[in-house]
Short mmCIF file of C-alpha atoms and ligand atoms in Angstrom, two decimals:
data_model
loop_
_atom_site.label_atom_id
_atom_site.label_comp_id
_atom_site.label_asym_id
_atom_site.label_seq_id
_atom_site.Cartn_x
_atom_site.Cartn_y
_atom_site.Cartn_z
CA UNK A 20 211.62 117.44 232.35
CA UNK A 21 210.85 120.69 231.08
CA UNK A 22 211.87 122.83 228.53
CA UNK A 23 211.87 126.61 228.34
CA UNK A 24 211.72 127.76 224.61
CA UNK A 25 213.11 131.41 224.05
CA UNK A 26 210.53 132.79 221.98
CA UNK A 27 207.58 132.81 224.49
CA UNK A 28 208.59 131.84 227.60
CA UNK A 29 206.00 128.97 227.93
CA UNK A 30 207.12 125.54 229.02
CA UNK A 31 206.08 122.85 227.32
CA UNK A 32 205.86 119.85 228.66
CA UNK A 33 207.67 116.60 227.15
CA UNK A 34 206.37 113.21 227.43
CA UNK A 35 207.97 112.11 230.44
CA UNK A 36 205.85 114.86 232.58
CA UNK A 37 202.61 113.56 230.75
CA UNK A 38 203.22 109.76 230.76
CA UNK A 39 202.79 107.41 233.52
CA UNK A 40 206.07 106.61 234.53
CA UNK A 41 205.23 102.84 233.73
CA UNK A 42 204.33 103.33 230.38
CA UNK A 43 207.04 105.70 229.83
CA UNK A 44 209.20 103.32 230.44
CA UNK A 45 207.88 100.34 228.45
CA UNK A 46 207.94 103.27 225.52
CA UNK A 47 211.72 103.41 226.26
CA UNK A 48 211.92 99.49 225.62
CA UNK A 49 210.06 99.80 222.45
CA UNK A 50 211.93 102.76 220.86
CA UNK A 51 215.30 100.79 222.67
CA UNK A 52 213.87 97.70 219.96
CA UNK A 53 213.61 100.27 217.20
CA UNK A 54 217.05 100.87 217.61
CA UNK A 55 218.76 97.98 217.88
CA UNK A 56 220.51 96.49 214.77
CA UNK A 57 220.09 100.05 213.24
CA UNK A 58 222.87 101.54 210.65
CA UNK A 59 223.83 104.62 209.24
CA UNK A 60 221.27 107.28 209.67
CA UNK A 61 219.20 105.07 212.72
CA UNK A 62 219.72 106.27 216.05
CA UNK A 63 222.17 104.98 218.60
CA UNK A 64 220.99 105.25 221.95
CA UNK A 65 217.76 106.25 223.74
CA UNK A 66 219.66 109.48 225.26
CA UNK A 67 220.25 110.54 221.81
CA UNK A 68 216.68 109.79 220.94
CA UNK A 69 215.50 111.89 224.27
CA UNK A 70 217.82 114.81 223.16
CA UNK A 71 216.47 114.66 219.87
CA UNK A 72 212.80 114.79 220.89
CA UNK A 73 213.66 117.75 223.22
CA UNK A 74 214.68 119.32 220.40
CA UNK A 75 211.63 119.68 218.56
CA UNK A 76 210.10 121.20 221.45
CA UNK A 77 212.51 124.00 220.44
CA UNK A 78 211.34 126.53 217.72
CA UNK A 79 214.37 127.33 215.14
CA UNK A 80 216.66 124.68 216.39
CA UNK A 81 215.49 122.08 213.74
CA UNK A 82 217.45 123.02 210.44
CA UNK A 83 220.96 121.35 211.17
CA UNK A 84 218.96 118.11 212.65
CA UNK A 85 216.52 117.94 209.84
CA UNK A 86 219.62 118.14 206.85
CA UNK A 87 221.11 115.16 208.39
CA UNK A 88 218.96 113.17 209.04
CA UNK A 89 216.39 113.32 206.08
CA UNK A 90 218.29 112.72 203.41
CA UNK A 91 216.35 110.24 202.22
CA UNK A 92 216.15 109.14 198.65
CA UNK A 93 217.13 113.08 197.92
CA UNK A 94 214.67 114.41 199.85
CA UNK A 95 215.77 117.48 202.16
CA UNK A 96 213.15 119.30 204.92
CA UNK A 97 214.64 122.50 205.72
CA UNK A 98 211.41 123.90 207.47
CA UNK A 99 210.82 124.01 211.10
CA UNK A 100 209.04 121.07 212.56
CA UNK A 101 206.15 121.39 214.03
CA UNK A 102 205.44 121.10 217.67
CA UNK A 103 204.74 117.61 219.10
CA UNK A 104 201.92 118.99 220.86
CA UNK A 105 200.22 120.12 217.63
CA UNK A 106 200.95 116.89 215.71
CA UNK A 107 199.86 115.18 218.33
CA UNK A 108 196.07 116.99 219.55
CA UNK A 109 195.19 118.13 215.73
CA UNK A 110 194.67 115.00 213.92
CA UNK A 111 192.19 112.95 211.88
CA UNK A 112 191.30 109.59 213.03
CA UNK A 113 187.76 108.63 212.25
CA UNK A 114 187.65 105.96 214.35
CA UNK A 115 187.71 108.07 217.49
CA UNK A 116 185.65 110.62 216.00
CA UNK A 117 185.48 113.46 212.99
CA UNK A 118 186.54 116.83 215.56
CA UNK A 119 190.02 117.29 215.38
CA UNK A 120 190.57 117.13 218.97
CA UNK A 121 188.66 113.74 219.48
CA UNK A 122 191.44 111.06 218.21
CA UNK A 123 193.86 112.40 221.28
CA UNK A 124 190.25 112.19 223.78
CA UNK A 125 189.58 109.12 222.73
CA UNK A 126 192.18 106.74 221.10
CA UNK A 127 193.13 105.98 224.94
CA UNK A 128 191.11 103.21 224.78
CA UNK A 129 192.52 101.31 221.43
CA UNK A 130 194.71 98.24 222.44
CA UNK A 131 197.84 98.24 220.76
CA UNK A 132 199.72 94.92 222.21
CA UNK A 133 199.30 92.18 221.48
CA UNK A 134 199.25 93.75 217.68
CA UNK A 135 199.69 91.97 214.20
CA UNK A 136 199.55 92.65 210.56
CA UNK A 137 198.22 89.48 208.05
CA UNK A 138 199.52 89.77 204.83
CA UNK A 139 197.52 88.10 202.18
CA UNK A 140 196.91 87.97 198.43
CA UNK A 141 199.22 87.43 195.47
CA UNK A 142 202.63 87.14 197.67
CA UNK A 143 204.73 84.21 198.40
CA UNK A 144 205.04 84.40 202.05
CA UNK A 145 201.61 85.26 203.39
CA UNK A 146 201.02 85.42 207.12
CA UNK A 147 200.65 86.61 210.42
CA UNK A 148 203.46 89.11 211.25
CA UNK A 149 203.73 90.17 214.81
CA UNK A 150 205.04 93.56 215.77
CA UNK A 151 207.59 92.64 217.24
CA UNK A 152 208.81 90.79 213.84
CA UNK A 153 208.08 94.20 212.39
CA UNK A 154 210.00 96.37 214.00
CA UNK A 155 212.81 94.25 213.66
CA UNK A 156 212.63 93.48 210.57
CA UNK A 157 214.91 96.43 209.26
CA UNK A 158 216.99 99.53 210.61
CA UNK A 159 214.18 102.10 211.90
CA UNK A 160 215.12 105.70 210.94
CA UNK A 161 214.29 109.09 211.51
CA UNK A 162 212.84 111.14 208.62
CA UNK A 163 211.23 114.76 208.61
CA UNK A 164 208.30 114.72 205.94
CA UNK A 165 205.65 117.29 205.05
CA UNK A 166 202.18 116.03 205.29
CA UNK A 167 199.45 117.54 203.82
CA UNK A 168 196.22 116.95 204.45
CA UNK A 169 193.45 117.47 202.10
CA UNK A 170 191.72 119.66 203.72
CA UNK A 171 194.33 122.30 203.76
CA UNK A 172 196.81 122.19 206.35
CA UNK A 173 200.00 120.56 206.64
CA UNK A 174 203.05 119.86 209.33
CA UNK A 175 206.41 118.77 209.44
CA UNK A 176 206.98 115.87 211.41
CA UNK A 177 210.13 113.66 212.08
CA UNK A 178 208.79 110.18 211.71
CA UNK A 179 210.51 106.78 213.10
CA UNK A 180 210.24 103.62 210.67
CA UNK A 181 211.57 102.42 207.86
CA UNK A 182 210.71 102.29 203.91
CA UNK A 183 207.94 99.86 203.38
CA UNK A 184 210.03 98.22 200.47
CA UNK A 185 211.83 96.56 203.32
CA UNK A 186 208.74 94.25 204.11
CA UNK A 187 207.26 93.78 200.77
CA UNK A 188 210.80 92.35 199.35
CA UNK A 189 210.45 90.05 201.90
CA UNK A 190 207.13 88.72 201.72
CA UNK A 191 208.01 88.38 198.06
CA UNK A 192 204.99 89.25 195.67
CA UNK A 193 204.31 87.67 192.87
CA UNK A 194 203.92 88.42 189.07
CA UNK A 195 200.64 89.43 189.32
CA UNK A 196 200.95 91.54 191.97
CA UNK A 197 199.61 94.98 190.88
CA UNK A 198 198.59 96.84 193.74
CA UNK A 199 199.08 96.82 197.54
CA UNK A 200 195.50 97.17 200.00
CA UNK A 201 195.73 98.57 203.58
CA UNK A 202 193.11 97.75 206.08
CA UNK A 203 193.16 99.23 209.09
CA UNK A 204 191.64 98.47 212.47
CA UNK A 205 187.57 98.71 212.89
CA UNK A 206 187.05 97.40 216.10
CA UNK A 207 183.45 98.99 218.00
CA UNK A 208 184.17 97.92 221.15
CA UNK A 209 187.31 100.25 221.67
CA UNK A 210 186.73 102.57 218.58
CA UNK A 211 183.15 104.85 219.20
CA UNK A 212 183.66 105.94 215.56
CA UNK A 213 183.04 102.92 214.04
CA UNK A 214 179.88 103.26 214.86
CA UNK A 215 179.31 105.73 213.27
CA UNK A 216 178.22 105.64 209.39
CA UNK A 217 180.39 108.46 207.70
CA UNK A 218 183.03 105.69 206.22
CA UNK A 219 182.52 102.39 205.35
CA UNK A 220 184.25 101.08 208.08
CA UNK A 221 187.20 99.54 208.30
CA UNK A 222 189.31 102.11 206.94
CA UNK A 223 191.12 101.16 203.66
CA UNK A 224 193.26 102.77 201.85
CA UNK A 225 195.60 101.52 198.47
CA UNK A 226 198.72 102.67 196.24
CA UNK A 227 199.83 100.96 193.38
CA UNK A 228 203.34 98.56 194.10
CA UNK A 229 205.53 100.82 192.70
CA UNK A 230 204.36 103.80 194.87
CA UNK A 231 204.33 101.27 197.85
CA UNK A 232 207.91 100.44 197.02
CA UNK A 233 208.98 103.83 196.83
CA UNK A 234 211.94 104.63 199.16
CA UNK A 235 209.80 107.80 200.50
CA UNK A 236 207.07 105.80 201.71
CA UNK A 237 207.74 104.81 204.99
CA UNK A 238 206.27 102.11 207.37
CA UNK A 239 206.06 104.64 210.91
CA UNK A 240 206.49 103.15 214.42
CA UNK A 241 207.25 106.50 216.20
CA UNK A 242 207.05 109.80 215.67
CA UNK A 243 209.40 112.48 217.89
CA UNK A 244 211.90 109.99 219.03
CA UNK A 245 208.77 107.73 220.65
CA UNK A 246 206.32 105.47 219.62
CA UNK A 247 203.62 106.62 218.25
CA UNK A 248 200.98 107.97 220.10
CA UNK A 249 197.23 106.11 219.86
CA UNK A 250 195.64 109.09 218.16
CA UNK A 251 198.40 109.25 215.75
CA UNK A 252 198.35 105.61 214.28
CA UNK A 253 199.83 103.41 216.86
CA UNK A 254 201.40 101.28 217.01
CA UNK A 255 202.48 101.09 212.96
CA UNK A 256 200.92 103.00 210.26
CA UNK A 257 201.77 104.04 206.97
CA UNK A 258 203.52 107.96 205.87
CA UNK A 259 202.94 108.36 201.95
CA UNK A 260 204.71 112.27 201.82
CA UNK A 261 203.47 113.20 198.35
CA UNK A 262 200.25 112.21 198.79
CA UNK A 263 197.20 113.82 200.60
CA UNK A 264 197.48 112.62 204.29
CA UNK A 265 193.98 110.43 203.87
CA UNK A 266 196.14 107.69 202.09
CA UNK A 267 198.60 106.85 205.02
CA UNK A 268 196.47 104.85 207.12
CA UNK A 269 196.99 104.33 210.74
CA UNK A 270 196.63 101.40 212.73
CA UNK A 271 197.15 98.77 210.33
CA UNK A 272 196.11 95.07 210.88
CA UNK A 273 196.11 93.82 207.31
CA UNK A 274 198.47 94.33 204.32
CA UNK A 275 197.03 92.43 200.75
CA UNK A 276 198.66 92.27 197.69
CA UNK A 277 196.05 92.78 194.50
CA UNK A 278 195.62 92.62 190.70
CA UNK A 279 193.28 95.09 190.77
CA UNK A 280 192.74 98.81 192.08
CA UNK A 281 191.44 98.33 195.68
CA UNK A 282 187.87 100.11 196.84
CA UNK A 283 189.39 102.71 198.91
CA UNK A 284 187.30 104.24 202.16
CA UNK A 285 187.23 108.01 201.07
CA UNK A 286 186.83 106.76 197.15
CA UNK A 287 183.61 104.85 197.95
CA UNK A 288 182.27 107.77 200.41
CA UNK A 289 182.66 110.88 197.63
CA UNK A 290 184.74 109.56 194.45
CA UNK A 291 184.36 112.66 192.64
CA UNK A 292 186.27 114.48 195.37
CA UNK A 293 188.93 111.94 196.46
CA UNK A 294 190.36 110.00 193.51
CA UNK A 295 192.72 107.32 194.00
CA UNK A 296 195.94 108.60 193.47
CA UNK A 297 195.08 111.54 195.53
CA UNK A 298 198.97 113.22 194.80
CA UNK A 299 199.09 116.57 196.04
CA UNK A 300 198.47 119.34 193.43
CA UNK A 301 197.89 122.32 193.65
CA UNK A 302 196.99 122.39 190.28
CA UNK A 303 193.87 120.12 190.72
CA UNK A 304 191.34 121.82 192.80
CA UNK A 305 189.19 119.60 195.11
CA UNK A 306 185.54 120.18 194.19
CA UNK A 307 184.49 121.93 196.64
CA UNK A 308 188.11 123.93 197.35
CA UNK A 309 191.09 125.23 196.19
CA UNK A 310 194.32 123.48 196.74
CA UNK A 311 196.92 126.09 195.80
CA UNK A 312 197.79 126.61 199.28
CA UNK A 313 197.70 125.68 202.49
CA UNK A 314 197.82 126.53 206.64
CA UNK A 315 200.73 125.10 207.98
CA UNK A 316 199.77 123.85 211.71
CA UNK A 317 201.18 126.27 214.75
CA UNK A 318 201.28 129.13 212.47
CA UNK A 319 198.05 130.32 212.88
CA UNK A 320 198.35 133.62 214.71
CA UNK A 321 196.79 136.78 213.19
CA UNK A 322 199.51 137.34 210.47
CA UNK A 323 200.17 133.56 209.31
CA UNK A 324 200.98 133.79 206.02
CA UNK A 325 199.55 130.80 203.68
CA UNK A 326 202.19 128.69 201.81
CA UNK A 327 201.59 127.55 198.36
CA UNK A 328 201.05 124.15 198.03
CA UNK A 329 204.03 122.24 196.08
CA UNK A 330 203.56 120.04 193.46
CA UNK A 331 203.66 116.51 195.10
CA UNK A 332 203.63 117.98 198.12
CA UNK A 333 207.78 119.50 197.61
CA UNK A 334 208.52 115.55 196.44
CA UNK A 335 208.49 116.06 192.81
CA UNK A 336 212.01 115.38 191.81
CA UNK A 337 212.34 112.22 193.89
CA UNK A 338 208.03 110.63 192.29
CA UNK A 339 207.42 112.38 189.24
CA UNK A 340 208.55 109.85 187.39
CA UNK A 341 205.84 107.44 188.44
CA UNK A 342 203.27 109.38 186.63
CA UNK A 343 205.18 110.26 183.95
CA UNK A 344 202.76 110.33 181.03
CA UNK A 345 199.52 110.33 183.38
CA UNK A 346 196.59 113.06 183.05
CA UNK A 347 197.20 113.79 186.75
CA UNK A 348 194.17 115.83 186.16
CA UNK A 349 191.74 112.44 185.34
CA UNK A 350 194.13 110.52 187.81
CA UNK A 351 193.58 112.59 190.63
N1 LIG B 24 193.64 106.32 209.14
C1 LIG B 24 192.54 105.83 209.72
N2 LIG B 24 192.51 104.53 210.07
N3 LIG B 24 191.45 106.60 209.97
C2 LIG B 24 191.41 107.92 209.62
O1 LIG B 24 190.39 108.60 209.84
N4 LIG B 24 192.62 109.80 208.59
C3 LIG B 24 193.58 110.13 207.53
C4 LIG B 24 194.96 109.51 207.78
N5 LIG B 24 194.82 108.14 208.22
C5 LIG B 24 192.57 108.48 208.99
C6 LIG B 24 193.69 107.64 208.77
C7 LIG B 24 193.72 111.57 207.31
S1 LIG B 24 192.39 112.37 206.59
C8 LIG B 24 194.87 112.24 207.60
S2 LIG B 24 195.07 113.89 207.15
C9 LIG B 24 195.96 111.61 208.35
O2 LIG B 24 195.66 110.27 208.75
C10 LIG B 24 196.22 112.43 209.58
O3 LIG B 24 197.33 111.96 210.29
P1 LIG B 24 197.76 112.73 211.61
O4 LIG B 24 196.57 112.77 212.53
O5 LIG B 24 198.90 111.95 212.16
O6 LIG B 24 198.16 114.12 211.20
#
C-alpha cells in the first residue's frame, strides 16, 4: 500500500511494498505474539497496528496518537515522529559498519531466529531465555521516546516493548546486585564490523539497577507497529530515553547482573569523552563538541532550525531523582 502525504506529494512506501511477502507475513505473526495477552495501553489487533504504522508515514498527524499512547510513567511526546524511513536508513550500528547508511546495507545478513538472551551473575534465576519467552513475558506497548544521540541529532520514534523491570523482577536479583551488563551480539561471520578494530568488540554497554528498573527504560521488540528492523537492533534491544543513544544496545544476547561498574565499549575506546552515565546534558559539553543543541533527523532542509538540547533529554521530572546529589559534571 501506499500513502500519499499532503505536504509534498511524494509517496512513501510502507513495509508491505518493500518486504517479501513471506517475511511480511511471518512479521505479522511476530507483532500478532507481541500482542497477545496485552492490557491497557498494548495494542489490540494487527489492523490497528497497520493503521497505526501508516500513520507515521503522515507528517502532523502524530499529536493525538502520541498523547495517548505515551503516557508512560508521566512522560508525554508531543513532537512529530519522525519518518520510518529516516529511523530506519540513518542509524549507528558498528557491527555493520561506522557510515550511517551501512547498518540498513548490511545488517541483512544478521540471523535473528533462533535468538536467546543468557542471563547470568548475581540473580536467582539465571538462564537461557528464548525470544519467544521474551516477548511473552509481559504486555508489549507502544511508546514515543526522543533519542538523542551523542553526536548531535535526535528522532522521535514510537517503540514496541515493554519496561525492562518486567524481566529483571522475574529473574529475581540478589542483594548484591549493583549493576546490570549488556552484551550484545559480535558474531564475524555475519557482522563485517566486527572485524574491524574501532570497539572492543562485542558491544557492551551498562546502567546501574535502579536506572535499569526505571519504568522509562524499555526492553524494544518493534519499532512502527513491526518488529524491528536488523539495522535497528533486531530482534530485542534496549531504549534508555534520557540517556545518549550509545547506551541502548541492540541485538542483545546476554543480560548479567554485577557488583561492580561494568567496562563499557565506548568507555574503554575514549573514557574522557563518553563517561558512564552518559545522561544527556546540555550542560556538559563533550570534549570535542558542544551539546546544547541538536539536529533533529528529517528536518534538515536549508532553514532547519536547531533545538536545544533538554536536560535528560526532556525526561527530567520523571529521572532526576536518581542523581539527586551527583556532580553530573564528574558523573558524566
Ligand atoms: N548497539 C550496538 N550493538 N552497536 C552499535 O554500534 N550504536 C549505538 C546504539 N546501540 C550501537 C548500538 C548508538 S551510538 C546509537 S546513537 C544508537 O544505537 C542508534 O540507534 P538507532 O540506529 O536505532 O537510531
Amino acid at each position: 500500500m501506499l500513502i500519499k502525504t499532503h505536504a509534498d506529494g511524494f509517496v512513501h512506501p510502507v513495509a508491505s511494498d518493500v518486504t517479501p511477502l513471506a517475511v511480511y507475513q511471518s512479521r505479522r505473526d511476530l507483532i500478532r505474539l507481541m500482542a497477545t495477552g496485552a492490557a491497557g495501553v498494548a495494542l489490540a489487533s494487527w489492523a490497528a497496528r497497520e493503521a497505526l504504522a501508516q500513520s507515521w508515514a503522515a507528517p502532523g498527524q502524530n499529536a493525538a496518537l502520541a498523547r495517548t499512547r505515551s503516557n508512560v510513567a508521566g512522560a508525554l511526546i508531543m513532537e512529530k515522529v519522525t519518518e520510518y524511513k529516516d529511523a530506519s536508513s540513518y542509524n549507528n550500528f558498528y557491527e555493520f559498519g561506522t557510515d550511517k547508511a551501512d547498518p540498513a546495507k548490511n545488517a541483512h545478513t544478521l540471523k535473528t531466529s533462533p535468538w536467546s538472551v543468557e542471563i547470568e551473575g548475581l540473580v536467582k534465576k539465571p538462564g537461557r531465555y528464548a525470544l519467544e519467552d521474551l516477548l511473552k513475558l509481559s504486555a508489549q506497548e507502544e511508546r514515543i521516546y526522543r533519542l538523542r544521540c551523542v553526536e548531535g541529532w535526535s528522532m522521535v520514534i514510537p517503540w514496541v516493548g515493554y519496561s525492562l523491570s518486567e524481566l529483571i523482577k522475574k529473574v529475581e536479583p540478589l542483594a548484591g546486585a549493583k549493576y546490570v551488563e549488556f552484551v550484545t551480539l559480535a558474531d564475524p561471520k555475519t557482522m563485517p564490523g566486527v572485524g574491524s578494530r574501532v570497539l572492543d568488540w562485542p558491544y557492551v554497554e551498562g546502567l546501574r539497577l535502579d536506572e535499569a528498573m526505571h519504568p522509562l527504560t524499555l526492553l524494544a521488540f518493534g519499532m512502527y507497529g513491526e518488529v524491528l528492523p536488523k539495522q535497528s537492533g533486531a530482534p530485542l534491544r534496549l531504549v534508555v530515553p534520557w540517556k545518549y543513544g550509545f547506551k541502548s544496545g541492540k541485538s542483545l544476547v546476554k543480560i548479567r547482573f554485577t557488583d561492580k561498574q561494568p567496562a563499557t565499549a565506548w568507555n574503554k575506546a575514549a573514557a574522557s569523552e563518553y563517561g558512564f552515565y552518559s545522561n544527556v546534558n546540555p550542560d556538559v559539553d563533550h570534549p570535542r563538541w558542544s551539546q546544547a543543541t541538536e539536529r533533529r533527523i528529517g528536518e534538515d532542509g536549508l532553514f532547519a532550525r536547531k533545538r536545544k538540547t533538554l536536560m535528560f533529554n526532556g525526561y527530567e521530572a520523571q529521572v532526576g531523582q536518581l542523581y539527586a546529589g551527583m556532580d553530573l559534571k564528574k558523573y558524566f
